[in-house]
Amino acid sequence: ALAMKDPVFYDIEFTDDQNGWIVGEFGTIQHTADGGKTWKTQQESLLGEEAVDVLDLPTFFGVHFVNAQEGIASGLEGRIARTHDGGNKWAFDSIDEKYPPDDPLYAPFLFPDGKGWVIGAGGEVVSIKPGDAQWARAPLGMRLFTWLRGIDFVDHNNGFIVGGFGTILRTKDGGKTW
C-alpha cells in the first residue's frame, strides 16, 4: 500500500501554464488544471477488460500531449494509452499483433494530425500514421539492441532519437530512413 501511495514518477508534460500530466508506476496518470497546485488521478478509465485493479496496469515511462486534449502515454509490456479528452478517459491503443513489442516503451511523440512514434528498450520503435487503427513496428534500416530513451521532431520530416552507447539517430524524411 505504501508503494501505491507514493509511486515513482517518470515523466511530466505541460501543454500550457495550467494543464499538465505526470505518469509513473502502477499505471499512474495524474493531471493538474491549476499549474501543479493540485493533482487528480486519471488512470481509473484504464481499469476494465484487461486490468482488474491498479496493480495490473503497466508502469508508464513517457507522456506526450499535442494540446490540452490529445495525448499518449507509453510503458511496460509495450503498452500505449491514449486520450482524446484531456485524460478524462484513457484507453489502450492496438498494436500490430504479428510483431508486438515485448520491451518497455519509454518515450512517445505525437503530431497534431495523429502521426506518432514511440521508442523503447531493445531498440523498439513503433509508429502510427494518421487514420491508422493500430501501431506497427517501424524499420530503422538497422538492428539496434540498445535502449532508446528520447525522441523529438522539429517537423514531420526532421527528427531525432537518442539512446544507449551514444546512439543518435536522425531522419530527414519523416522516418523512412534513419
Coordinates of N, CA, C and O in Angstrom, one line a residue:
A1 N 0.8 -1.2 0.0 CA 0.0 0.0 0.0 C 0.9 1.3 0.0 O 0.5 2.2 -0.6
L2 N 2.0 1.2 0.7 CA 2.9 2.3 0.7 C 3.4 2.7 -0.7 O 3.4 3.8 -1.1
A3 N 3.7 1.7 -1.5 CA 4.2 1.9 -2.9 C 3.1 2.6 -3.7 O 3.4 3.4 -4.5
M4 N 1.8 2.2 -3.5 CA 0.7 2.8 -4.3 C 0.6 4.3 -3.8 O 0.2 5.1 -4.6
K5 N 0.8 4.5 -2.6 CA 0.6 5.9 -2.1 C 1.7 6.8 -2.6 O 1.4 8.0 -2.9
D6 N 2.9 6.3 -2.8 CA 4.0 7.1 -3.3 C 4.7 6.5 -4.5 O 5.8 6.0 -4.4
P7 N 4.0 6.5 -5.6 CA 4.6 5.8 -6.8 C 5.8 6.7 -7.3 O 5.9 7.9 -7.1
V8 N 6.7 6.0 -8.0 CA 7.8 6.7 -8.7 C 7.2 7.3 -10.0 O 6.4 6.7 -10.7
F9 N 7.5 8.6 -10.2 CA 7.0 9.3 -11.4 C 8.2 9.3 -12.4 O 9.3 9.5 -12.0
Y10 N 7.9 9.1 -13.7 CA 8.9 9.0 -14.7 C 8.9 10.1 -15.7 O 9.9 10.4 -16.4
D11 N 7.7 10.8 -15.9 CA 7.7 11.8 -17.0 C 6.6 12.8 -16.6 O 5.7 12.5 -15.9
I12 N 6.8 14.0 -17.2 CA 5.8 15.1 -17.0 C 5.7 15.9 -18.2 O 6.7 16.1 -19.0
E13 N 4.5 16.4 -18.5 CA 4.3 17.2 -19.8 C 3.2 18.2 -19.5 O 2.2 17.9 -18.9
F14 N 3.5 19.5 -19.8 CA 2.6 20.6 -19.7 C 2.2 21.1 -21.1 O 3.1 21.2 -21.9
T15 N 0.9 21.4 -21.3 CA 0.5 22.0 -22.6 C 0.3 23.5 -22.5 O 0.3 24.1 -23.5
D16 N 0.2 24.0 -21.3 CA 0.2 25.4 -21.0 C 0.6 25.6 -19.6 O 1.0 24.7 -18.9
D17 N 0.5 26.8 -19.1 CA 0.9 27.1 -17.7 C 0.0 26.5 -16.6 O 0.4 26.5 -15.4
Q18 N -1.2 25.9 -17.0 CA -2.1 25.4 -16.0 C -2.2 23.8 -16.1 O -2.4 23.2 -15.1
N19 N -2.2 23.3 -17.4 CA -2.5 21.9 -17.6 C -1.3 21.0 -17.8 O -0.5 21.3 -18.7
G20 N -1.2 20.0 -16.9 CA 0.0 19.1 -17.0 C -0.4 17.7 -16.6 O -1.4 17.5 -15.9
W21 N 0.5 16.8 -17.0 CA 0.3 15.4 -16.7 C 1.6 14.8 -16.2 O 2.6 15.1 -16.7
I22 N 1.4 13.9 -15.2 CA 2.6 13.1 -14.7 C 2.2 11.6 -14.9 O 1.1 11.2 -14.7
V23 N 3.2 10.8 -15.3 CA 3.0 9.3 -15.4 C 4.0 8.6 -14.6 O 5.1 9.2 -14.4
G24 N 3.7 7.4 -14.2 CA 4.7 6.6 -13.4 C 4.2 5.2 -13.1 O 3.5 4.6 -13.9
E25 N 4.7 4.7 -12.0 CA 4.5 3.3 -11.5 C 3.0 3.0 -11.4 O 2.2 3.9 -11.1
F26 N 2.7 1.7 -11.5 CA 1.3 1.2 -11.3 C 0.3 1.9 -12.2 O -0.8 2.1 -11.8
G27 N 0.7 2.3 -13.4 CA -0.2 2.9 -14.4 C -0.6 4.3 -14.0 O -1.6 4.9 -14.5
T28 N 0.2 5.0 -13.1 CA -0.2 6.3 -12.6 C -0.3 7.3 -13.7 O 0.7 7.4 -14.5
I29 N -1.4 8.0 -13.8 CA -1.5 9.2 -14.7 C -2.2 10.2 -13.8 O -3.3 10.0 -13.3
Q30 N -1.5 11.3 -13.6 CA -2.1 12.4 -12.8 C -2.2 13.7 -13.6 O -1.3 13.9 -14.5
H31 N -3.2 14.5 -13.4 CA -3.4 15.7 -14.2 C -3.6 16.9 -13.2 O -4.2 16.7 -12.2
T32 N -3.0 18.0 -13.6 CA -3.3 19.3 -12.9 C -3.9 20.3 -13.9 O -3.6 20.3 -15.0
A33 N -4.9 21.0 -13.4 CA -5.5 22.1 -14.2 C -5.3 23.4 -13.5 O -5.8 24.4 -14.0
D34 N -4.4 23.4 -12.4 CA -4.2 24.7 -11.7 C -2.7 24.9 -11.6 O -2.2 25.4 -10.6
G35 N -1.9 24.6 -12.6 CA -0.5 24.8 -12.6 C 0.3 24.0 -11.6 O 1.4 24.4 -11.2
G36 N -0.2 22.9 -11.2 CA 0.5 22.0 -10.3 C 0.2 22.1 -8.8 O 0.8 21.4 -8.0
K37 N -0.7 23.0 -8.5 CA -1.1 23.1 -7.0 C -1.8 21.8 -6.6 O -1.6 21.4 -5.5
T38 N -2.7 21.3 -7.4 CA -3.4 20.0 -7.0 C -3.3 19.1 -8.2 O -3.2 19.5 -9.4
W39 N -3.3 17.8 -7.9 CA -3.2 16.7 -8.9 C -4.4 15.7 -8.7 O -4.7 15.4 -7.6
K40 N -5.0 15.3 -9.8 CA -6.0 14.3 -9.8 C -5.6 13.1 -10.6 O -5.1 13.2 -11.7
T41 N -5.9 11.9 -10.1 CA -5.5 10.7 -10.8 C -6.5 10.5 -12.0 O -7.7 10.8 -11.8
Q42 N -6.0 9.9 -13.1 CA -6.9 9.7 -14.2 C -6.8 8.3 -14.8 O -7.5 8.0 -15.7
Q43 N -6.0 7.4 -14.2 CA -5.9 6.0 -14.8 C -7.0 5.1 -14.5 O -7.1 4.0 -15.1
E44 N -8.0 5.5 -13.7 CA -9.2 4.6 -13.5 C -9.9 4.1 -14.7 O -10.4 3.0 -14.8
S45 N -9.9 5.0 -15.8 CA -10.6 4.6 -17.0 C -9.9 3.4 -17.7 O -10.5 2.8 -18.6
L46 N -8.6 3.2 -17.4 CA -7.9 2.0 -18.0 C -8.3 0.7 -17.3 O -8.0 -0.4 -17.9
L47 N -8.9 0.8 -16.2 CA -9.3 -0.5 -15.5 C -10.6 -1.0 -16.2 O -11.5 -0.2 -16.4
G48 N -10.6 -2.2 -16.6 CA -11.7 -2.7 -17.3 C -11.4 -4.1 -17.8 O -11.1 -5.0 -17.0
E49 N -11.5 -4.3 -19.1 CA -11.4 -5.6 -19.7 C -10.2 -6.4 -19.3 O -10.3 -7.5 -19.0
E50 N -9.0 -5.7 -19.4 CA -7.8 -6.5 -19.1 C -7.3 -6.3 -17.7 O -6.8 -7.3 -17.1
A51 N -7.4 -5.1 -17.1 CA -6.9 -4.9 -15.8 C -8.0 -4.9 -14.8 O -9.1 -4.3 -14.9
V52 N -7.9 -5.7 -13.7 CA -8.9 -5.8 -12.7 C -8.7 -4.7 -11.6 O -9.6 -4.2 -11.1
D53 N -7.4 -4.5 -11.2 CA -7.1 -3.5 -10.3 C -5.9 -2.7 -10.7 O -5.2 -3.1 -11.7
V54 N -5.5 -1.7 -10.0 CA -4.5 -0.8 -10.5 C -3.1 -1.5 -10.5 O -2.3 -1.1 -11.3
L55 N -2.9 -2.5 -9.7 CA -1.6 -3.3 -9.8 C -1.5 -4.0 -11.1 O -0.4 -4.4 -11.5
D56 N -2.5 -4.2 -11.9 CA -2.5 -4.8 -13.2 C -2.0 -3.9 -14.3 O -1.7 -4.3 -15.4
L57 N -2.1 -2.6 -14.0 CA -1.7 -1.6 -15.0 C -0.2 -1.5 -15.2 O 0.5 -1.6 -14.2
P58 N 0.2 -1.3 -16.4 CA 1.7 -1.2 -16.6 C 2.2 0.1 -16.2 O 1.5 1.1 -16.3
T59 N 3.4 0.1 -15.7 CA 4.1 1.4 -15.4 C 4.2 2.2 -16.6 O 4.5 1.6 -17.7
F60 N 4.0 3.5 -16.6 CA 4.2 4.4 -17.7 C 5.5 5.2 -17.5 O 5.7 5.7 -16.5
F61 N 6.3 5.2 -18.6 CA 7.6 5.8 -18.5 C 7.6 7.2 -19.3 O 8.4 8.0 -19.0
G62 N 6.6 7.4 -20.2 CA 6.6 8.6 -21.0 C 5.2 9.1 -21.3 O 4.3 8.3 -21.4
V63 N 5.1 10.4 -21.4 CA 3.8 11.0 -21.8 C 4.1 12.2 -22.7 O 5.1 12.8 -22.6
H64 N 3.2 12.3 -23.7 CA 3.3 13.4 -24.6 C 1.9 13.9 -25.0 O 1.1 13.1 -25.4
F65 N 1.7 15.2 -25.0 CA 0.4 15.8 -25.4 C 0.7 16.8 -26.5 O 1.7 17.5 -26.5
V66 N -0.2 16.8 -27.5 CA 0.0 17.8 -28.6 C -0.8 19.0 -28.3 O -0.6 20.1 -28.9
N67 N -1.8 18.9 -27.5 CA -2.6 20.0 -27.0 C -3.3 19.6 -25.7 O -3.0 18.5 -25.2
A68 N -4.2 20.3 -25.2 CA -4.8 20.0 -23.9 C -5.8 18.8 -23.9 O -6.2 18.4 -22.9
Q69 N -6.1 18.3 -25.1 CA -7.0 17.2 -25.3 C -6.3 15.9 -25.7 O -6.7 14.8 -25.2
E70 N -5.4 16.0 -26.7 CA -4.8 14.8 -27.3 C -3.5 14.4 -26.7 O -2.5 15.2 -26.8
G71 N -3.4 13.2 -26.1 CA -2.1 12.8 -25.6 C -2.0 11.2 -25.5 O -3.0 10.5 -25.7
I72 N -0.7 10.8 -25.4 CA -0.4 9.4 -25.2 C 0.6 9.2 -24.1 O 1.3 10.1 -23.8
A73 N 0.5 8.0 -23.5 CA 1.5 7.5 -22.5 C 2.0 6.2 -22.9 O 1.2 5.4 -23.5
S74 N 3.3 5.9 -22.7 CA 3.9 4.6 -23.1 C 4.6 4.0 -21.9 O 5.0 4.7 -21.0
G75 N 4.6 2.6 -21.9 CA 5.2 2.0 -20.7 C 5.6 0.5 -20.9 O 5.9 0.0 -22.0
L76 N 5.5 -0.2 -19.8 CA 5.9 -1.6 -19.7 C 5.0 -2.4 -20.6 O 3.9 -2.0 -21.0
E77 N 5.5 -3.6 -21.0 CA 4.8 -4.6 -21.8 C 4.5 -4.0 -23.2 O 3.5 -4.5 -23.9
G78 N 5.2 -3.0 -23.6 CA 4.9 -2.4 -24.9 C 3.6 -1.7 -25.0 O 3.0 -1.7 -26.1
R79 N 3.1 -1.2 -23.9 CA 1.7 -0.6 -23.9 C 1.7 0.8 -24.2 O 2.6 1.6 -23.8
I80 N 0.6 1.3 -24.9 CA 0.4 2.7 -25.3 C -1.0 3.0 -24.9 O -1.9 2.4 -25.4
A81 N -1.2 4.0 -24.1 CA -2.5 4.5 -23.7 C -2.7 5.9 -24.4 O -1.8 6.7 -24.5
R82 N -4.0 6.2 -24.7 CA -4.3 7.4 -25.4 C -5.5 8.1 -24.8 O -6.5 7.4 -24.4
T83 N -5.6 9.4 -24.9 CA -6.7 10.1 -24.5 C -7.1 11.2 -25.6 O -6.2 11.7 -26.3
H84 N -8.4 11.4 -25.8 CA -8.8 12.4 -26.7 C -9.5 13.5 -26.0 O -10.0 14.5 -26.7
D85 N -9.7 13.4 -24.7 CA -10.5 14.4 -23.9 C -9.7 14.9 -22.7 O -10.3 15.2 -21.7
G86 N -8.4 15.2 -22.8 CA -7.7 15.7 -21.7 C -7.4 14.8 -20.6 O -7.0 15.2 -19.5
G87 N -7.7 13.5 -20.8 CA -7.4 12.5 -19.8 C -8.6 12.1 -19.0 O -8.4 11.2 -18.1
N88 N -9.7 12.6 -19.3 CA -10.9 12.1 -18.6 C -11.1 10.6 -18.8 O -11.5 9.9 -18.0
K89 N -10.9 10.2 -20.1 CA -10.9 8.8 -20.4 C -9.7 8.4 -21.2 O -9.3 9.1 -22.1
W90 N -9.0 7.3 -20.7 CA -7.8 6.8 -21.4 C -8.2 5.4 -21.8 O -9.0 4.7 -21.2
A91 N -7.6 5.0 -23.0 CA -7.8 3.6 -23.5 C -6.5 3.1 -24.1 O -5.7 3.9 -24.6
F92 N -6.2 1.8 -24.0 CA -5.0 1.3 -24.6 C -5.2 1.2 -26.1 O -6.3 0.7 -26.6
D93 N -4.2 1.6 -26.9 CA -4.2 1.5 -28.3 C -3.9 0.1 -28.7 O -3.2 -0.6 -28.0
S94 N -4.3 -0.2 -29.9 CA -4.0 -1.5 -30.5 C -2.6 -1.5 -31.2 O -2.2 -0.5 -31.8
I95 N -1.8 -2.6 -31.0 CA -0.5 -2.7 -31.6 C -0.5 -3.9 -32.5 O -1.1 -5.0 -32.1
D96 N 0.1 -3.9 -33.7 CA 0.1 -5.0 -34.6 C 0.5 -6.3 -33.9 O 1.5 -6.4 -33.3
E97 N -0.5 -7.2 -34.0 CA -0.3 -8.5 -33.2 C 0.8 -9.4 -33.8 O 1.3 -10.2 -33.1
K98 N 1.2 -9.2 -35.1 CA 2.2 -10.0 -35.6 C 3.6 -9.8 -35.0 O 4.4 -10.7 -34.9
Y99 N 3.8 -8.5 -34.7 CA 5.1 -8.2 -34.1 C 5.0 -7.2 -33.0 O 5.5 -6.1 -33.0
P100 N 4.3 -7.6 -31.9 CA 4.1 -6.7 -30.8 C 5.4 -6.5 -30.0 O 6.2 -7.4 -29.9
P101 N 5.7 -5.3 -29.6 CA 6.9 -5.0 -28.8 C 6.7 -5.7 -27.4 O 5.6 -5.6 -26.8
D102 N 7.7 -6.4 -26.9 CA 7.7 -7.0 -25.6 C 8.4 -6.1 -24.6 O 8.1 -6.2 -23.4
D103 N 9.3 -5.3 -25.1 CA 10.2 -4.5 -24.2 C 9.4 -3.2 -23.8 O 8.5 -2.8 -24.5
P104 N 9.8 -2.6 -22.7 CA 9.2 -1.3 -22.3 C 9.3 -0.3 -23.4 O 10.4 -0.2 -24.1
L105 N 8.3 0.5 -23.5 CA 8.3 1.7 -24.4 C 8.5 2.9 -23.5 O 7.7 3.2 -22.6
Y106 N 9.6 3.7 -23.8 CA 10.0 4.8 -22.9 C 9.4 6.2 -23.3 O 9.1 6.9 -22.4
A107 N 9.5 6.5 -24.5 CA 9.2 7.9 -24.9 C 8.3 8.0 -26.1 O 8.6 7.4 -27.2
P108 N 7.1 8.6 -26.0 CA 6.2 8.8 -27.1 C 6.4 10.2 -27.7 O 6.8 11.1 -27.0
F109 N 6.0 10.3 -29.0 CA 5.9 11.6 -29.6 C 4.7 11.6 -30.6 O 4.6 10.6 -31.3
L110 N 3.9 12.6 -30.5 CA 2.6 12.6 -31.3 C 2.5 13.9 -32.0 O 2.8 15.0 -31.4
F111 N 2.1 13.9 -33.3 CA 1.9 15.1 -34.0 C 0.4 15.4 -33.9 O -0.4 14.5 -33.7
P112 N 0.0 16.7 -34.1 CA -1.4 17.0 -34.1 C -2.3 16.3 -35.1 O -3.5 16.0 -34.8
D113 N -1.8 15.8 -36.2 CA -2.6 15.1 -37.2 C -2.7 13.6 -36.8 O -3.4 12.9 -37.6
G114 N -2.1 13.2 -35.7 CA -2.3 11.8 -35.3 C -1.1 10.9 -35.6 O -1.0 9.8 -35.2
K115 N -0.1 11.4 -36.5 CA 1.1 10.6 -36.7 C 1.9 10.5 -35.4 O 2.0 11.5 -34.7
G116 N 2.4 9.3 -35.1 CA 3.1 9.2 -33.8 C 4.2 8.2 -33.9 O 4.3 7.3 -34.8
W117 N 5.1 8.3 -32.9 CA 6.3 7.5 -32.7 C 6.4 7.1 -31.3 O 6.2 8.0 -30.4
V118 N 6.8 5.9 -31.0 CA 7.1 5.5 -29.6 C 8.4 4.7 -29.6 O 8.5 3.8 -30.5
I119 N 9.3 5.0 -28.7 CA 10.6 4.2 -28.7 C 10.8 3.6 -27.4 O 10.2 4.0 -26.4
G120 N 11.7 2.6 -27.3 CA 11.9 1.9 -26.0 C 13.2 1.0 -26.0 O 14.1 1.2 -26.7
A121 N 13.1 0.1 -25.0 CA 14.2 -0.8 -24.8 C 14.4 -1.7 -26.0 O 13.5 -2.0 -26.8
G122 N 15.6 -2.3 -26.1 CA 15.9 -3.3 -27.1 C 15.8 -2.7 -28.5 O 15.5 -3.5 -29.5
G123 N 15.9 -1.4 -28.7 CA 15.8 -0.8 -30.0 C 14.4 -0.7 -30.5 O 14.2 -0.6 -31.7
E124 N 13.4 -0.9 -29.7 CA 12.0 -0.9 -30.1 C 11.6 0.5 -30.7 O 11.8 1.5 -30.0
V125 N 11.0 0.5 -31.8 CA 10.4 1.7 -32.4 C 9.1 1.3 -33.1 O 9.0 0.4 -33.9
V126 N 8.0 1.9 -32.7 CA 6.7 1.7 -33.3 C 6.2 3.0 -33.8 O 6.5 4.1 -33.2
S127 N 5.3 3.0 -34.8 CA 4.8 4.3 -35.3 C 3.3 4.0 -35.7 O 2.9 2.9 -35.9
I128 N 2.6 5.1 -35.9 CA 1.3 5.1 -36.4 C 1.1 6.3 -37.4 O 1.7 7.3 -37.1
K129 N 0.3 6.0 -38.4 CA 0.1 7.1 -39.4 C -1.3 7.7 -39.1 O -2.2 6.9 -38.6
P130 N -1.6 8.9 -39.5 CA -2.9 9.5 -39.3 C -4.0 8.5 -39.9 O -3.8 8.1 -41.0
G131 N -5.0 8.2 -39.1 CA -6.1 7.4 -39.6 C -5.9 5.9 -39.4 O -6.8 5.2 -39.6
D132 N -4.7 5.5 -39.1 CA -4.4 4.1 -38.8 C -5.1 3.6 -37.5 O -5.2 4.4 -36.6
A133 N -5.5 2.4 -37.5 CA -6.2 1.8 -36.3 C -5.2 1.3 -35.3 O -5.5 1.1 -34.1
Q134 N -4.0 0.9 -35.7 CA -3.0 0.3 -34.8 C -1.6 0.8 -35.1 O -1.3 1.2 -36.2
W135 N -0.8 0.7 -34.0 CA 0.7 0.9 -34.1 C 1.3 -0.3 -34.8 O 0.9 -1.4 -34.6
A136 N 2.4 0.0 -35.5 CA 3.2 -1.1 -36.1 C 4.7 -0.8 -35.9 O 5.1 0.4 -35.7
R137 N 5.5 -1.9 -35.9 CA 7.0 -1.7 -35.8 C 7.4 -0.8 -37.0 O 7.0 -0.9 -38.1
A138 N 8.3 0.1 -36.7 CA 8.9 1.0 -37.7 C 10.3 0.6 -38.0 O 11.2 0.5 -37.1
P139 N 10.6 0.2 -39.2 CA 12.0 -0.2 -39.5 C 12.9 1.0 -39.5 O 12.6 2.1 -39.9
L140 N 14.1 0.8 -38.9 CA 15.1 1.9 -38.8 C 16.2 1.7 -39.8 O 17.0 2.6 -40.0
G141 N 16.2 0.6 -40.6 CA 17.2 0.3 -41.5 C 18.5 -0.3 -40.9 O 19.5 -0.5 -41.6
M142 N 18.4 -0.6 -39.6 CA 19.5 -1.2 -38.9 C 18.9 -1.9 -37.7 O 17.8 -1.5 -37.2
R143 N 19.6 -2.9 -37.1 CA 19.1 -3.5 -35.9 C 19.8 -2.9 -34.7 O 21.0 -2.9 -34.7
L144 N 19.0 -2.4 -33.8 CA 19.6 -1.9 -32.5 C 19.3 -2.8 -31.4 O 18.1 -3.2 -31.3
F145 N 20.2 -3.0 -30.5 CA 20.0 -3.8 -29.3 C 20.0 -3.0 -28.0 O 19.8 -3.5 -27.0
T146 N 20.3 -1.7 -28.2 CA 20.3 -0.8 -27.0 C 19.0 -0.2 -26.7 O 18.1 -0.2 -27.6
W147 N 18.8 0.4 -25.6 CA 17.6 1.1 -25.3 C 17.6 2.5 -26.0 O 18.7 3.1 -26.1
L148 N 16.4 2.9 -26.4 CA 16.2 4.2 -27.0 C 15.4 5.0 -26.0 O 14.4 4.5 -25.5
R149 N 15.9 6.2 -25.6 CA 15.3 6.9 -24.5 C 14.6 8.2 -24.8 O 13.7 8.7 -24.1
G150 N 15.0 8.9 -25.9 CA 14.4 10.2 -26.2 C 14.1 10.3 -27.7 O 14.9 9.8 -28.5
I151 N 13.0 11.0 -28.0 CA 12.6 11.3 -29.4 C 12.0 12.6 -29.5 O 11.3 13.1 -28.6
D152 N 12.4 13.3 -30.6 CA 11.8 14.7 -30.8 C 11.8 15.0 -32.3 O 12.7 14.5 -33.0
F153 N 10.8 15.7 -32.7 CA 10.7 16.1 -34.1 C 10.6 17.6 -34.2 O 9.9 18.2 -33.4
V154 N 11.3 18.2 -35.2 CA 11.2 19.6 -35.4 C 9.9 19.8 -36.3 O 9.2 20.8 -36.1
D155 N 9.7 18.9 -37.2 CA 8.5 19.0 -38.1 C 8.3 17.5 -38.6 O 9.0 16.6 -38.1
H156 N 7.4 17.3 -39.5 CA 7.1 15.9 -39.9 C 8.3 15.2 -40.5 O 8.3 14.0 -40.5
N157 N 9.2 15.9 -41.1 CA 10.4 15.3 -41.8 C 11.6 15.1 -40.9 O 12.3 14.2 -41.0
N158 N 11.9 16.1 -40.0 CA 13.1 16.2 -39.3 C 13.0 15.8 -37.8 O 12.3 16.4 -37.1
G159 N 13.6 14.6 -37.5 CA 13.5 14.2 -36.1 C 14.8 13.5 -35.7 O 15.7 13.1 -36.5
F160 N 14.8 13.2 -34.3 CA 16.0 12.6 -33.7 C 15.5 11.6 -32.7 O 14.5 11.8 -32.0
I161 N 16.3 10.5 -32.5 CA 16.2 9.5 -31.5 C 17.5 9.4 -30.8 O 18.6 9.4 -31.5
V162 N 17.5 9.3 -29.5 CA 18.8 9.1 -28.7 C 18.6 7.9 -27.8 O 17.5 7.6 -27.4
G163 N 19.8 7.3 -27.5 CA 19.7 6.1 -26.6 C 21.1 5.7 -26.1 O 22.0 6.5 -26.1
G164 N 21.2 4.5 -25.7 CA 22.3 3.9 -25.0 C 23.6 3.9 -26.0 O 23.4 3.9 -27.2
F165 N 24.7 3.8 -25.3 CA 26.0 3.7 -26.1 C 26.2 4.8 -27.0 O 26.8 4.7 -28.1
G166 N 25.7 6.0 -26.7 CA 25.9 7.2 -27.5 C 25.1 7.2 -28.8 O 25.4 7.9 -29.8
T167 N 24.1 6.4 -28.9 CA 23.2 6.3 -30.1 C 22.5 7.7 -30.3 O 21.8 8.2 -29.5
I168 N 22.7 8.2 -31.5 CA 22.0 9.3 -32.0 C 21.5 9.0 -33.4 O 22.3 8.8 -34.3
L169 N 20.2 9.0 -33.7 CA 19.7 8.7 -35.0 C 19.0 10.0 -35.5 O 18.3 10.7 -34.7
R170 N 19.1 10.2 -36.8 CA 18.4 11.4 -37.4 C 17.7 11.0 -38.6 O 18.2 10.2 -39.4
T171 N 16.5 11.5 -38.8 CA 15.7 11.4 -40.0 C 15.5 12.7 -40.7 O 15.3 13.7 -39.9
K172 N 15.5 12.8 -42.0 CA 15.2 14.0 -42.7 C 14.0 13.7 -43.6 O 13.6 14.6 -44.3
D173 N 13.5 12.5 -43.6 CA 12.4 12.1 -44.5 C 11.2 11.5 -43.7 O 10.5 10.6 -44.2
G174 N 11.0 12.0 -42.5 CA 9.8 11.6 -41.8 C 9.9 10.1 -41.2 O 8.9 9.5 -41.0
G175 N 11.1 9.6 -41.1 CA 11.3 8.3 -40.5 C 11.4 7.2 -41.6 O 11.5 6.0 -41.2
K176 N 11.4 7.5 -42.9 CA 11.6 6.5 -43.9 C 13.0 5.9 -43.7 O 13.2 4.7 -43.9
T177 N 14.0 6.8 -43.5 CA 15.3 6.4 -43.3 C 15.9 7.1 -42.1 O 15.5 8.3 -41.8
W178 N 16.8 6.4 -41.3 CA 17.4 7.0 -40.2 C 18.9 6.9 -40.3 O 19.4 6.0 -40.9

